[in-house]
Amino acid sequence: MTKKNRKETKKFVKDIKAVQDQYLDYPYPLRDPEDEKKRLIWISGSYLGELNHWLYSGKESFRDGFRILVAGAGTGDAVIYFAEQLKDTNAQIVYLDFSKTSMDIAKERAKIRGLKNIKWVNDSILNIPNLKLGLFDHINCIGVLHHLEDPDLGLKILKDSLTEKGCMSLMVYATYGSTGVYHMQTLMQMVNKNATSRAEEVKNGWAIINCLPSSNWYVRGKDLMNDLTMGDVGMYDLFLHKQDRSYTIPELYDFVAKAGLHFIDFSHYQSRVFLRLENYITDQALLTELKKRDLVEQQAMCEIISGKIINHSFFVSKQKDTIASFDDLDNVPYFYTINGLAKQIYDYLEANSNLVGGSINYSWKSPVICDNLNVSLPVVNFTKYLFKYMISETLSFREIFNAIIAEIGEKIDDKLLIQNIKNTLMPFEKAGVLLLRHKNVDLFKKP
Ligand SMILES: C[S@@+](CC[C@H](N)C(=O)[O-])C[C@H]1O[C@@H](n2cnc3c(N)ncnc32)[C@H](O)[C@@H]1O
């Protein structure tokens, strides 16, 4: 080992230890394994139907030895969710985390659920090259890379663990929405300068939180964070973390490109909605001018306008075009976060035939997504039949087209149909309620 290498290794081990110790004492997120008897936590971006749509062109069944790594898996939310969805398959799920106490909680949760399809690895992401884990078709790494001293190295290691069709779901903190958090981290470092234990840091942390005036920047944006509902665990993770950074939108794209990966899209519907200029700017001339800017710049502006994006959840892939296409007539469109939505819309259009030729602004409350969903729906003579034939969730676009043509008794040009269906359904896709899957892929059990 050269002198330079020796120095780097030493530093790297020390850096890991501070974060590792924190997660040994405060496993995150706070979970009681007994709760597995009552509920399954649904994780946005980890429903197999979503992964299939956004990352595998709608063609992945997740059978045939599909391999998933959950890196920095914590107390097990994603691992449990994947293992439940893939229970009766030969897919393999690997849990990896350097916090043994977190892994023990995750293991207990899996035991209570009777899940046997998880391989448990108590180690560091940085040690993956030495672990002989093999390659993975999917890697989930949520809320972890921003806690590495060198997130670029972490992402590169994960990328090198992917198969050729491999892709990842990632989450890192977002800069502007987290402004108040970083104010508090700076403050806590000053307050805790002489603290001699984690318990003391936490005690001081609560004393500070409980006396903040309404003018404080964290208090101003308090409704954006719910970590403190986890008590001391949340306090430590949010305000007392020993290694923590955030990303602006341009930094995010740069992070992904530097690793040689393709940015596919944001995985959370809220980011897809919050990062569109048309959702804020009402001056049409200005909007037209700003929409000419490159997409990253448009989204960078939206991140600042919105002010409430606290993290970036997103998909990346080794492949370029991974999203299921509305042009592929063998794809089946289906709703997934709102039960019975196709029927609701069909019934509404059936009862309101005067809407043809206009558009409707429809608003739904979903039990899964947290904001009200607003979609503007153009209505033409065959729109109601589109929704009618989506109700079964089994018909491909081609089959739906044929059924529409039979209903209205006249031939419609395929291109016109596709364009119209894109205009109608793409806003639902962006809003996180609609997915496509190839007709040969079975419907995934819904959240
Ligand atoms: C904020 S928690 C997120 C847990 C989980 N991904 C989730 O979203 O619920 C971060 C986790 O990453 C783990 N972690 C951080 N750095 C790591 C590293 N270098 N190798 C392995 N695990 C790491 C911590 O132990 C902790 O469990």
CSV table of C-alpha atoms and ligand atoms in Angstrom, one decimal:
chain,number,residue,atom,x,y,z
A,1,MET,CA,0.0,0.0,0.0
A,2,THR,CA,1.4,3.4,-0.9
A,3,LYS,CA,1.6,6.1,1.7
A,4,LYS,CA,-1.2,8.1,0.0
A,5,ASN,CA,-3.5,5.0,-0.1
A,6,ARG,CA,-2.9,4.3,3.5
A,7,LYS,CA,-3.8,7.8,4.5
A,8,GLU,CA,-7.0,7.7,2.4
A,9,THR,CA,-8.1,4.3,3.9
A,10,LYS,CA,-7.6,5.5,7.5
A,11,LYS,CA,-9.7,8.6,6.9
A,12,PHE,CA,-12.4,6.6,5.2
A,13,VAL,CA,-12.7,4.2,8.1
A,14,LYS,CA,-12.9,7.0,10.6
A,15,ASP,CA,-15.6,8.7,8.6
A,16,ILE,CA,-17.8,5.6,8.4
A,17,LYS,CA,-17.5,5.0,12.1
A,18,ALA,CA,-19.1,8.3,13.2
A,19,VAL,CA,-22.2,7.6,11.1
A,20,GLN,CA,-22.2,3.9,11.9
A,21,ASP,CA,-22.2,4.6,15.6
A,22,GLN,CA,-25.1,6.9,15.3
A,23,TYR,CA,-27.2,4.3,13.5
A,24,LEU,CA,-26.2,1.6,16.0
A,25,ASP,CA,-27.7,3.8,18.8
A,26,TYR,CA,-30.6,5.2,16.8
A,27,PRO,CA,-31.8,2.8,14.2
A,28,TYR,CA,-33.8,4.6,11.5
A,29,PRO,CA,-36.6,4.9,10.9
A,30,LEU,CA,-38.2,4.1,14.2
A,31,ARG,CA,-40.1,0.8,13.8
A,32,ASP,CA,-41.8,-1.6,16.2
A,33,PRO,CA,-41.7,-5.1,14.6
A,34,GLU,CA,-45.1,-5.9,16.3
A,35,ASP,CA,-46.7,-3.4,13.9
A,36,GLU,CA,-46.1,-5.8,11.0
A,37,LYS,CA,-49.2,-7.7,12.4
A,38,LYS,CA,-51.3,-4.6,11.6
A,39,ARG,CA,-50.1,-3.0,8.4
A,40,LEU,CA,-47.7,-3.1,5.4
A,41,ILE,CA,-45.9,0.2,4.7
A,42,TRP,CA,-46.3,1.2,1.1
A,43,ILE,CA,-43.3,3.0,-0.3
A,44,SER,CA,-43.7,5.4,-3.2
A,45,GLY,CA,-41.4,4.3,-6.1
A,46,SER,CA,-41.1,0.7,-4.9
A,47,TYR,CA,-44.3,-0.8,-6.1
A,48,LEU,CA,-43.3,-3.4,-8.7
A,49,GLY,CA,-45.8,-1.9,-11.1
A,50,GLU,CA,-44.0,1.5,-10.9
A,51,LEU,CA,-40.6,0.0,-11.3
A,52,ASN,CA,-41.9,-2.0,-14.3
A,53,HIS,CA,-43.4,1.1,-15.9
A,54,TRP,CA,-40.5,3.6,-15.3
A,55,LEU,CA,-37.5,1.4,-15.5
A,56,TYR,CA,-38.2,-1.8,-17.6
A,57,SER,CA,-40.4,-0.5,-20.4
A,58,GLY,CA,-43.4,-2.3,-18.9
A,59,LYS,CA,-41.9,-5.7,-19.7
A,60,GLU,CA,-40.4,-7.0,-16.4
A,61,SER,CA,-42.2,-9.7,-14.5
A,62,PHE,CA,-39.6,-9.7,-11.6
A,63,ARG,CA,-39.5,-13.5,-11.8
A,64,ASP,CA,-36.7,-15.6,-13.2
A,65,GLY,CA,-34.2,-14.9,-10.4
A,66,PHE,CA,-34.6,-11.1,-10.5
A,67,ARG,CA,-32.1,-9.6,-7.9
A,68,ILE,CA,-32.7,-6.6,-5.8
A,69,LEU,CA,-30.2,-4.9,-3.4
A,70,VAL,CA,-31.5,-2.6,-0.7
A,71,ALA,CA,-28.4,-0.6,0.2
A,72,GLY,CA,-28.5,1.2,3.6
A,73,ALA,CA,-31.7,-0.6,4.3
A,74,GLY,CA,-32.1,0.7,7.8
A,75,THR,CA,-34.9,-0.9,9.8
A,76,GLY,CA,-36.3,-2.6,6.7
A,77,ASP,CA,-39.2,-0.7,5.1
A,78,ALA,CA,-38.1,-1.3,1.5
A,79,VAL,CA,-36.8,-4.8,2.1
A,80,ILE,CA,-40.1,-5.8,3.7
A,81,TYR,CA,-42.1,-4.2,0.9
A,82,PHE,CA,-40.1,-5.9,-1.8
A,83,ALA,CA,-40.1,-9.3,0.0
A,84,GLU,CA,-43.9,-9.1,0.4
A,85,GLN,CA,-44.5,-8.3,-3.2
A,86,LEU,CA,-42.1,-11.1,-4.4
A,87,LYS,CA,-43.1,-13.7,-1.8
A,88,ASP,CA,-44.1,-16.4,-4.2
A,89,THR,CA,-41.3,-15.9,-6.8
A,90,ASN,CA,-37.7,-16.9,-7.0
A,91,ALA,CA,-36.6,-13.3,-6.9
A,92,GLN,CA,-33.7,-12.5,-4.4
A,93,ILE,CA,-33.7,-9.6,-2.1
A,94,VAL,CA,-30.5,-8.6,-0.4
A,95,TYR,CA,-30.5,-6.3,2.7
A,96,LEU,CA,-27.3,-4.4,3.3
A,97,ASP,CA,-26.6,-2.0,6.2
A,98,PHE,CA,-23.6,-1.4,8.5
A,99,SER,CA,-25.9,-0.9,11.5
A,100,LYS,CA,-26.4,-4.3,13.2
A,101,THR,CA,-29.2,-2.9,15.5
A,102,SER,CA,-31.1,-1.7,12.4
A,103,MET,CA,-30.7,-5.1,10.7
A,104,ASP,CA,-32.0,-6.9,13.8
A,105,ILE,CA,-35.2,-4.8,13.8
A,106,ALA,CA,-35.6,-5.5,10.0
A,107,LYS,CA,-35.0,-9.2,10.6
A,108,GLU,CA,-37.6,-9.3,13.3
A,109,ARG,CA,-40.1,-7.6,11.0
A,110,ALA,CA,-39.4,-10.2,8.3
A,111,LYS,CA,-39.8,-13.0,10.9
A,112,ILE,CA,-43.2,-11.8,12.0
A,113,ARG,CA,-44.3,-11.7,8.4
A,114,GLY,CA,-42.9,-15.1,7.7
A,115,LEU,CA,-40.7,-13.7,4.9
A,116,LYS,CA,-37.8,-16.0,3.9
A,117,ASN,CA,-36.7,-14.5,0.6
A,118,ILE,CA,-34.2,-12.0,2.1
A,119,LYS,CA,-30.4,-12.4,2.4
A,120,TRP,CA,-29.0,-10.4,5.3
A,121,VAL,CA,-25.7,-8.6,5.0
A,122,ASN,CA,-24.3,-6.4,7.8
A,123,ASP,CA,-21.6,-4.4,6.1
A,124,SER,CA,-20.8,-1.1,4.4
A,125,ILE,CA,-21.7,0.0,0.9
A,126,LEU,CA,-18.1,1.0,0.5
A,127,ASN,CA,-17.1,-2.7,1.1
A,128,ILE,CA,-19.4,-4.0,-1.7
A,129,PRO,CA,-16.6,-4.6,-4.1
A,130,ASN,CA,-15.2,-7.2,-1.6
A,131,LEU,CA,-18.4,-8.9,-0.6
A,132,LYS,CA,-19.0,-11.1,-3.7
A,133,LEU,CA,-22.7,-10.3,-3.7
A,134,GLY,CA,-23.0,-10.6,-7.5
A,135,LEU,CA,-24.8,-8.2,-9.8
A,136,PHE,CA,-28.3,-6.7,-9.2
A,137,ASP,CA,-31.2,-5.9,-11.6
A,138,HIS,CA,-32.4,-3.2,-9.2
A,139,ILE,CA,-30.8,-1.3,-6.3
A,140,ASN,CA,-32.8,0.7,-3.8
A,141,CYS,CA,-30.8,3.3,-1.9
A,142,ILE,CA,-33.1,5.8,-0.1
A,143,GLY,CA,-31.7,8.5,2.2
A,144,VAL,CA,-28.2,7.0,2.3
A,145,LEU,CA,-25.8,8.4,-0.2
A,146,HIS,CA,-25.9,11.9,1.2
A,147,HIS,CA,-24.6,10.5,4.4
A,148,LEU,CA,-21.4,9.2,2.8
A,149,GLU,CA,-18.2,11.3,3.0
A,150,ASP,CA,-17.9,10.7,-0.8
A,151,PRO,CA,-21.4,10.2,-2.3
A,152,ASP,CA,-19.9,10.0,-5.8
A,153,LEU,CA,-17.8,7.0,-4.8
A,154,GLY,CA,-20.9,5.4,-3.2
A,155,LEU,CA,-22.9,5.9,-6.3
A,156,LYS,CA,-20.1,4.6,-8.5
A,157,ILE,CA,-19.9,1.4,-6.4
A,158,LEU,CA,-23.6,0.8,-6.7
A,159,LYS,CA,-23.5,1.4,-10.4
A,160,ASP,CA,-20.8,-1.2,-10.8
A,161,SER,CA,-23.1,-3.7,-9.0
A,162,LEU,CA,-25.8,-3.4,-11.7
A,163,THR,CA,-26.5,-5.8,-14.5
A,164,GLU,CA,-26.7,-4.3,-18.0
A,165,LYS,CA,-30.5,-3.6,-17.7
A,166,GLY,CA,-29.9,-2.6,-14.1
A,167,CYS,CA,-31.4,0.6,-12.6
A,168,MET,CA,-31.8,2.2,-9.2
A,169,SER,CA,-34.3,4.1,-7.0
A,170,LEU,CA,-32.5,6.8,-5.1
A,171,MET,CA,-33.3,9.5,-2.6
A,172,VAL,CA,-31.1,12.3,-1.5
A,173,TYR,CA,-32.0,15.5,0.4
A,174,ALA,CA,-33.0,18.6,-1.5
A,175,THR,CA,-31.3,21.9,-0.7
A,176,TYR,CA,-33.9,24.6,-0.7
A,177,GLY,CA,-36.7,22.8,1.1
A,178,SER,CA,-34.2,21.7,3.8
A,179,THR,CA,-33.0,25.3,4.5
A,180,GLY,CA,-34.3,25.3,8.1
A,181,VAL,CA,-32.9,21.9,8.8
A,182,TYR,CA,-29.4,23.0,7.9
A,183,HIS,CA,-29.8,26.1,10.0
A,184,MET,CA,-30.6,23.8,12.9
A,185,GLN,CA,-27.7,21.5,12.2
A,186,THR,CA,-25.3,24.5,12.4
A,187,LEU,CA,-27.0,25.7,15.6
A,188,MET,CA,-26.9,22.2,17.2
A,189,GLN,CA,-23.2,21.8,16.4
A,190,MET,CA,-22.6,25.1,18.3
A,191,VAL,CA,-24.8,24.1,21.2
A,192,ASN,CA,-23.3,20.7,21.6
A,193,LYS,CA,-19.7,21.7,21.3
A,194,ASN,CA,-19.0,20.4,24.8
A,195,ALA,CA,-21.5,17.5,24.9
A,196,THR,CA,-19.9,14.2,25.9
A,197,SER,CA,-22.6,11.7,24.9
A,198,ARG,CA,-25.2,11.3,22.2
A,199,ALA,CA,-27.9,11.3,25.0
A,200,GLU,CA,-26.7,14.8,26.0
A,201,GLU,CA,-26.7,16.0,22.4
A,202,VAL,CA,-30.3,14.8,22.1
A,203,LYS,CA,-31.4,16.3,25.4
A,204,ASN,CA,-29.9,19.7,24.4
A,205,GLY,CA,-31.6,19.3,21.0
A,206,TRP,CA,-35.0,19.0,22.5
A,207,ALA,CA,-34.3,22.0,24.8
A,208,ILE,CA,-33.5,24.1,21.8
A,209,ILE,CA,-36.5,22.8,19.7
A,210,ASN,CA,-38.9,23.6,22.5
A,211,CYS,CA,-37.9,27.3,22.7
A,212,LEU,CA,-37.7,28.3,19.0
A,213,PRO,CA,-39.6,31.5,18.0
A,214,SER,CA,-41.9,31.4,15.0
A,215,SER,CA,-39.4,33.5,13.1
A,216,ASN,CA,-36.9,30.6,13.1
A,217,TRP,CA,-36.4,29.1,9.6
A,218,TYR,CA,-37.0,25.6,10.7
A,219,VAL,CA,-40.2,26.6,12.5
A,220,ARG,CA,-41.4,28.5,9.3
A,221,GLY,CA,-41.2,25.3,7.3
A,222,LYS,CA,-41.9,22.8,10.1
A,223,ASP,CA,-44.9,21.3,8.4
A,224,LEU,CA,-42.5,19.9,5.7
A,225,MET,CA,-40.8,17.5,8.1
A,226,ASN,CA,-42.3,14.7,10.2
A,227,ASP,CA,-39.0,13.2,11.6
A,228,LEU,CA,-39.6,14.6,15.1
A,229,THR,CA,-42.7,12.4,15.4
A,230,MET,CA,-40.0,9.6,15.8
A,231,GLY,CA,-38.7,11.2,19.0
A,232,ASP,CA,-35.0,10.9,19.7
A,233,VAL,CA,-34.4,8.9,16.6
A,234,GLY,CA,-35.9,11.6,14.4
A,235,MET,CA,-34.0,14.3,16.4
A,236,TYR,CA,-30.7,12.7,15.8
A,237,ASP,CA,-31.2,11.9,12.1
A,238,LEU,CA,-32.6,15.4,11.3
A,239,PHE,CA,-30.5,17.8,13.4
A,240,LEU,CA,-27.6,15.9,14.9
A,241,HIS,CA,-26.3,13.9,12.0
A,242,LYS,CA,-22.5,13.6,11.6
A,243,GLN,CA,-22.4,13.5,7.8
A,244,ASP,CA,-25.1,15.1,5.8
A,245,ARG,CA,-25.4,17.0,2.6
A,246,SER,CA,-28.1,18.0,0.1
A,247,TYR,CA,-28.5,18.6,-3.6
A,248,THR,CA,-30.0,21.3,-5.8
A,249,ILE,CA,-31.5,20.1,-9.0
A,250,PRO,CA,-28.5,20.9,-11.2
A,251,GLU,CA,-26.2,19.2,-8.6
A,252,LEU,CA,-28.5,16.2,-8.7
A,253,TYR,CA,-28.3,15.8,-12.5
A,254,ASP,CA,-24.5,16.3,-12.3
A,255,PHE,CA,-24.2,13.6,-9.6
A,256,VAL,CA,-26.0,11.1,-11.8
A,257,ALA,CA,-24.1,12.0,-15.0
A,258,LYS,CA,-20.7,11.8,-13.3
A,259,ALA,CA,-21.5,8.2,-12.3
A,260,GLY,CA,-22.2,7.4,-16.0
A,261,LEU,CA,-25.9,6.8,-15.3
A,262,HIS,CA,-29.0,8.1,-17.1
A,263,PHE,CA,-31.5,10.1,-15.1
A,264,ILE,CA,-34.9,8.6,-15.9
A,265,ASP,CA,-37.4,10.7,-13.9
A,266,PHE,CA,-38.4,11.7,-10.4
A,267,SER,CA,-40.1,8.7,-8.8
A,268,HIS,CA,-42.4,10.6,-6.5
A,269,TYR,CA,-45.4,12.2,-8.1
A,270,GLN,CA,-45.0,15.3,-6.1
A,271,SER,CA,-41.7,16.2,-7.6
A,272,ARG,CA,-43.1,15.5,-11.1
A,273,VAL,CA,-45.9,17.9,-10.3
A,274,PHE,CA,-43.9,20.5,-8.3
A,275,LEU,CA,-41.2,20.8,-10.9
A,276,ARG,CA,-43.4,22.1,-13.8
A,277,LEU,CA,-43.3,25.8,-14.5
A,278,GLU,CA,-46.9,25.8,-15.8
A,279,ASN,CA,-48.0,24.9,-12.3
A,280,TYR,CA,-46.9,28.3,-11.0
A,281,ILE,CA,-46.4,30.9,-13.8
A,282,THR,CA,-49.6,32.5,-15.0
A,283,ASP,CA,-48.0,35.2,-17.2
A,284,GLN,CA,-48.2,33.4,-20.5
A,285,ALA,CA,-45.5,35.4,-22.3
A,286,LEU,CA,-43.0,34.7,-19.4
A,287,LEU,CA,-44.0,31.1,-19.3
A,288,THR,CA,-43.4,30.6,-23.0
A,289,GLU,CA,-40.0,32.2,-22.7
A,290,LEU,CA,-39.0,30.1,-19.6
A,291,LYS,CA,-40.3,26.9,-21.2
A,292,LYS,CA,-37.6,27.4,-23.9
A,293,ARG,CA,-34.9,26.8,-21.3
A,294,ASP,CA,-33.3,23.5,-20.9
A,295,LEU,CA,-35.3,21.1,-18.6
A,296,VAL,CA,-32.7,21.2,-15.8
A,297,GLU,CA,-32.9,25.0,-15.6
A,298,GLN,CA,-36.7,24.9,-15.7
A,299,GLN,CA,-36.7,22.4,-12.8
A,300,ALA,CA,-34.1,24.4,-10.9
A,301,MET,CA,-36.4,27.4,-11.0
A,302,CYS,CA,-39.3,25.3,-9.9
A,303,GLU,CA,-37.4,23.9,-6.9
A,304,ILE,CA,-36.8,27.4,-5.7
A,305,ILE,CA,-40.3,28.6,-6.5
A,306,SER,CA,-41.9,25.7,-4.7
A,307,GLY,CA,-39.7,25.9,-1.6
A,308,LYS,CA,-41.2,22.7,-0.2
A,309,ILE,CA,-39.2,19.9,-1.9
A,310,ILE,CA,-37.3,18.4,1.0
A,311,ASN,CA,-35.8,15.5,-0.9
A,312,HIS,CA,-35.3,14.2,-4.4
A,313,SER,CA,-36.6,10.7,-5.1
A,314,PHE,CA,-35.6,9.6,-8.5
A,315,PHE,CA,-34.9,6.7,-10.9
A,316,VAL,CA,-31.6,6.2,-12.7
A,317,SER,CA,-30.5,3.5,-15.1
A,318,LYS,CA,-27.6,2.1,-17.1
A,319,GLN,CA,-30.0,2.1,-20.1
A,320,LYS,CA,-31.3,5.2,-21.7
A,321,ASP,CA,-35.0,4.8,-22.6
A,322,THR,CA,-36.6,2.7,-19.9
A,323,ILE,CA,-40.1,4.2,-19.6
A,324,ALA,CA,-43.1,2.2,-20.9
A,325,SER,CA,-44.3,3.8,-24.0
A,326,PHE,CA,-47.8,5.0,-24.9
A,327,ASP,CA,-46.8,4.3,-28.5
A,328,ASP,CA,-46.5,0.6,-27.9
A,329,LEU,CA,-50.0,-0.7,-28.6
A,330,ASP,CA,-49.2,-3.9,-26.7
A,331,ASN,CA,-49.1,-2.0,-23.4
A,332,VAL,CA,-52.0,-2.2,-21.0
A,333,PRO,CA,-52.9,1.1,-19.1
A,334,TYR,CA,-54.1,0.8,-15.5
A,335,PHE,CA,-54.7,3.0,-12.5
A,336,TYR,CA,-53.1,2.0,-9.3
A,337,THR,CA,-53.3,4.4,-6.4
A,338,ILE,CA,-57.0,5.2,-6.6
A,339,ASN,CA,-59.2,2.1,-6.7
A,340,GLY,CA,-61.9,2.1,-9.3
A,341,LEU,CA,-60.8,5.4,-11.0
A,342,ALA,CA,-61.5,4.2,-14.6
A,343,LYS,CA,-65.0,3.4,-13.6
A,344,GLN,CA,-65.5,6.6,-11.7
A,345,ILE,CA,-64.5,8.7,-14.7
A,346,TYR,CA,-66.5,6.5,-17.1
A,347,ASP,CA,-69.6,6.9,-15.0
A,348,TYR,CA,-69.1,10.7,-14.8
A,349,LEU,CA,-68.6,11.1,-18.5
A,350,GLU,CA,-71.6,8.7,-19.2
A,351,ALA,CA,-73.8,10.9,-17.0
A,352,ASN,CA,-72.5,14.2,-18.5
A,353,SER,CA,-72.5,13.8,-22.3
A,354,ASN,CA,-72.6,17.6,-22.7
A,355,LEU,CA,-68.9,17.6,-21.8
A,356,VAL,CA,-67.8,16.3,-25.2
A,357,GLY,CA,-65.7,18.9,-27.1
A,358,GLY,CA,-64.5,20.6,-23.9
A,359,SER,CA,-62.4,19.5,-21.0
A,360,ILE,CA,-62.9,18.8,-17.3
A,361,ASN,CA,-60.8,19.7,-14.4
A,362,TYR,CA,-61.2,16.7,-12.2
A,363,SER,CA,-59.9,16.5,-8.6
A,364,TRP,CA,-59.6,13.3,-6.6
A,365,LYS,CA,-58.4,12.4,-3.2
A,366,SER,CA,-56.3,9.3,-3.2
A,367,PRO,CA,-55.9,7.1,-0.1
A,368,VAL,CA,-52.2,6.5,-1.0
A,369,ILE,CA,-50.9,9.8,-2.3
A,370,CYS,CA,-51.2,12.7,0.1
A,371,ASP,CA,-52.2,15.7,-2.0
A,372,ASN,CA,-55.4,16.2,-3.9
A,373,LEU,CA,-54.9,15.2,-7.4
A,374,ASN,CA,-55.9,17.7,-10.1
A,375,VAL,CA,-56.0,16.6,-13.7
A,376,SER,CA,-57.3,18.5,-16.7
A,377,LEU,CA,-59.0,16.0,-19.0
A,378,PRO,CA,-59.8,16.9,-22.7
A,379,VAL,CA,-63.1,15.2,-23.7
A,380,VAL,CA,-63.7,14.0,-27.2
A,381,ASN,CA,-66.4,11.6,-28.5
A,382,PHE,CA,-64.5,8.5,-27.6
A,383,THR,CA,-63.0,9.5,-24.3
A,384,LYS,CA,-65.6,7.8,-22.2
A,385,TYR,CA,-65.0,4.5,-24.1
A,386,LEU,CA,-61.3,4.7,-23.3
A,387,PHE,CA,-62.1,4.7,-19.6
A,388,LYS,CA,-64.9,2.1,-20.1
A,389,TYR,CA,-62.4,-0.4,-21.6
A,390,MET,CA,-59.7,0.4,-19.0
A,391,ILE,CA,-62.0,-0.8,-16.2
A,392,SER,CA,-60.9,-4.5,-16.6
A,393,GLU,CA,-57.2,-3.5,-16.4
A,394,THR,CA,-56.4,-6.3,-18.9
A,395,LEU,CA,-56.9,-4.7,-22.3
A,396,SER,CA,-53.9,-3.4,-24.3
A,397,PHE,CA,-54.1,-0.2,-26.2
A,398,ARG,CA,-54.7,-2.2,-29.4
A,399,GLU,CA,-57.6,-4.0,-27.9
A,400,ILE,CA,-59.0,-0.8,-26.4
A,401,PHE,CA,-58.7,0.9,-29.9
A,402,ASN,CA,-60.7,-1.9,-31.5
A,403,ALA,CA,-63.4,-1.7,-28.8
A,404,ILE,CA,-63.6,2.1,-29.2
A,405,ILE,CA,-64.0,1.8,-33.0
A,406,ALA,CA,-66.7,-0.9,-32.6
A,407,GLU,CA,-68.6,1.4,-30.1
A,408,ILE,CA,-68.6,4.5,-32.2
A,409,GLY,CA,-69.0,2.7,-35.5
A,410,GLU,CA,-66.3,4.6,-37.5
A,411,LYS,CA,-62.7,4.1,-38.2
A,412,ILE,CA,-60.3,6.4,-36.4
A,413,ASP,CA,-56.7,6.9,-37.5
A,414,ASP,CA,-54.3,5.1,-35.2
A,415,LYS,CA,-52.1,8.2,-34.9
A,416,LEU,CA,-55.0,10.4,-33.9
A,417,LEU,CA,-56.1,7.8,-31.3
A,418,ILE,CA,-52.6,7.5,-29.8
A,419,GLN,CA,-52.2,11.3,-29.7
A,420,ASN,CA,-55.5,11.8,-28.0
A,421,ILE,CA,-54.9,9.0,-25.5
A,422,LYS,CA,-51.5,10.5,-24.7
A,423,ASN,CA,-53.1,13.9,-24.0
A,424,THR,CA,-55.7,12.2,-21.8
A,425,LEU,CA,-53.6,9.7,-19.9
A,426,MET,CA,-50.1,11.2,-19.6
A,427,PRO,CA,-51.2,13.7,-16.9
A,428,PHE,CA,-52.4,10.8,-14.9
A,429,GLU,CA,-49.1,9.1,-15.4
A,430,LYS,CA,-47.2,12.2,-14.1
A,431,ALA,CA,-49.6,12.5,-11.2
A,432,GLY,CA,-48.7,9.0,-10.0
A,433,VAL,CA,-52.0,7.2,-10.6
A,434,LEU,CA,-51.5,5.5,-13.9
A,435,LEU,CA,-49.0,2.9,-15.2
A,436,LEU,CA,-48.5,0.8,-18.3
A,437,ARG,CA,-47.4,-2.8,-18.5
A,438,HIS,CA,-46.9,-5.1,-21.4
A,439,LYS,CA,-49.9,-7.4,-22.0
A,440,ASN,CA,-47.7,-10.5,-21.3
A,441,VAL,CA,-46.9,-9.2,-17.8
A,442,ASP,CA,-49.5,-10.0,-15.1
A,443,LEU,CA,-51.1,-7.2,-13.1
A,444,PHE,CA,-49.0,-6.5,-9.9
A,445,LYS,CA,-50.7,-6.8,-6.6
A,446,LYS,CA,-51.7,-3.2,-5.8
A,447,PRO,CA,-50.7,-1.3,-2.7
B,1,LIG,C1,-31.6,7.5,7.0
B,1,LIG,S1,-31.4,5.8,7.1
B,1,LIG,C2,-32.4,5.2,5.7
B,1,LIG,C3,-32.8,3.8,5.9
B,1,LIG,C4,-33.7,3.3,4.7
B,1,LIG,N1,-33.0,3.3,3.5
B,1,LIG,C5,-35.0,4.0,4.7
B,1,LIG,O1,-35.2,4.8,3.7
B,1,LIG,O2,-35.9,3.7,5.5
B,1,LIG,C6,-29.7,5.6,6.5
B,1,LIG,C7,-29.3,4.1,6.6
B,1,LIG,O3,-28.1,4.0,5.9
B,1,LIG,C8,-27.2,3.2,6.6
B,1,LIG,N2,-25.8,3.6,6.1
B,1,LIG,C9,-25.3,4.8,6.0
B,1,LIG,N3,-24.1,4.7,5.5
B,1,LIG,C10,-23.9,3.5,5.1
B,1,LIG,C11,-22.8,2.7,4.5
B,1,LIG,N4,-21.7,3.4,4.2
B,1,LIG,N5,-22.9,1.4,4.4
B,1,LIG,C12,-24.1,0.8,4.8
B,1,LIG,N6,-25.1,1.4,5.4
B,1,LIG,C13,-25.0,2.7,5.5
B,1,LIG,C14,-27.4,3.6,8.0
B,1,LIG,O4,-26.9,2.6,8.9
B,1,LIG,C15,-28.9,3.8,8.0
B,1,LIG,O5,-29.5,2.6,8.4
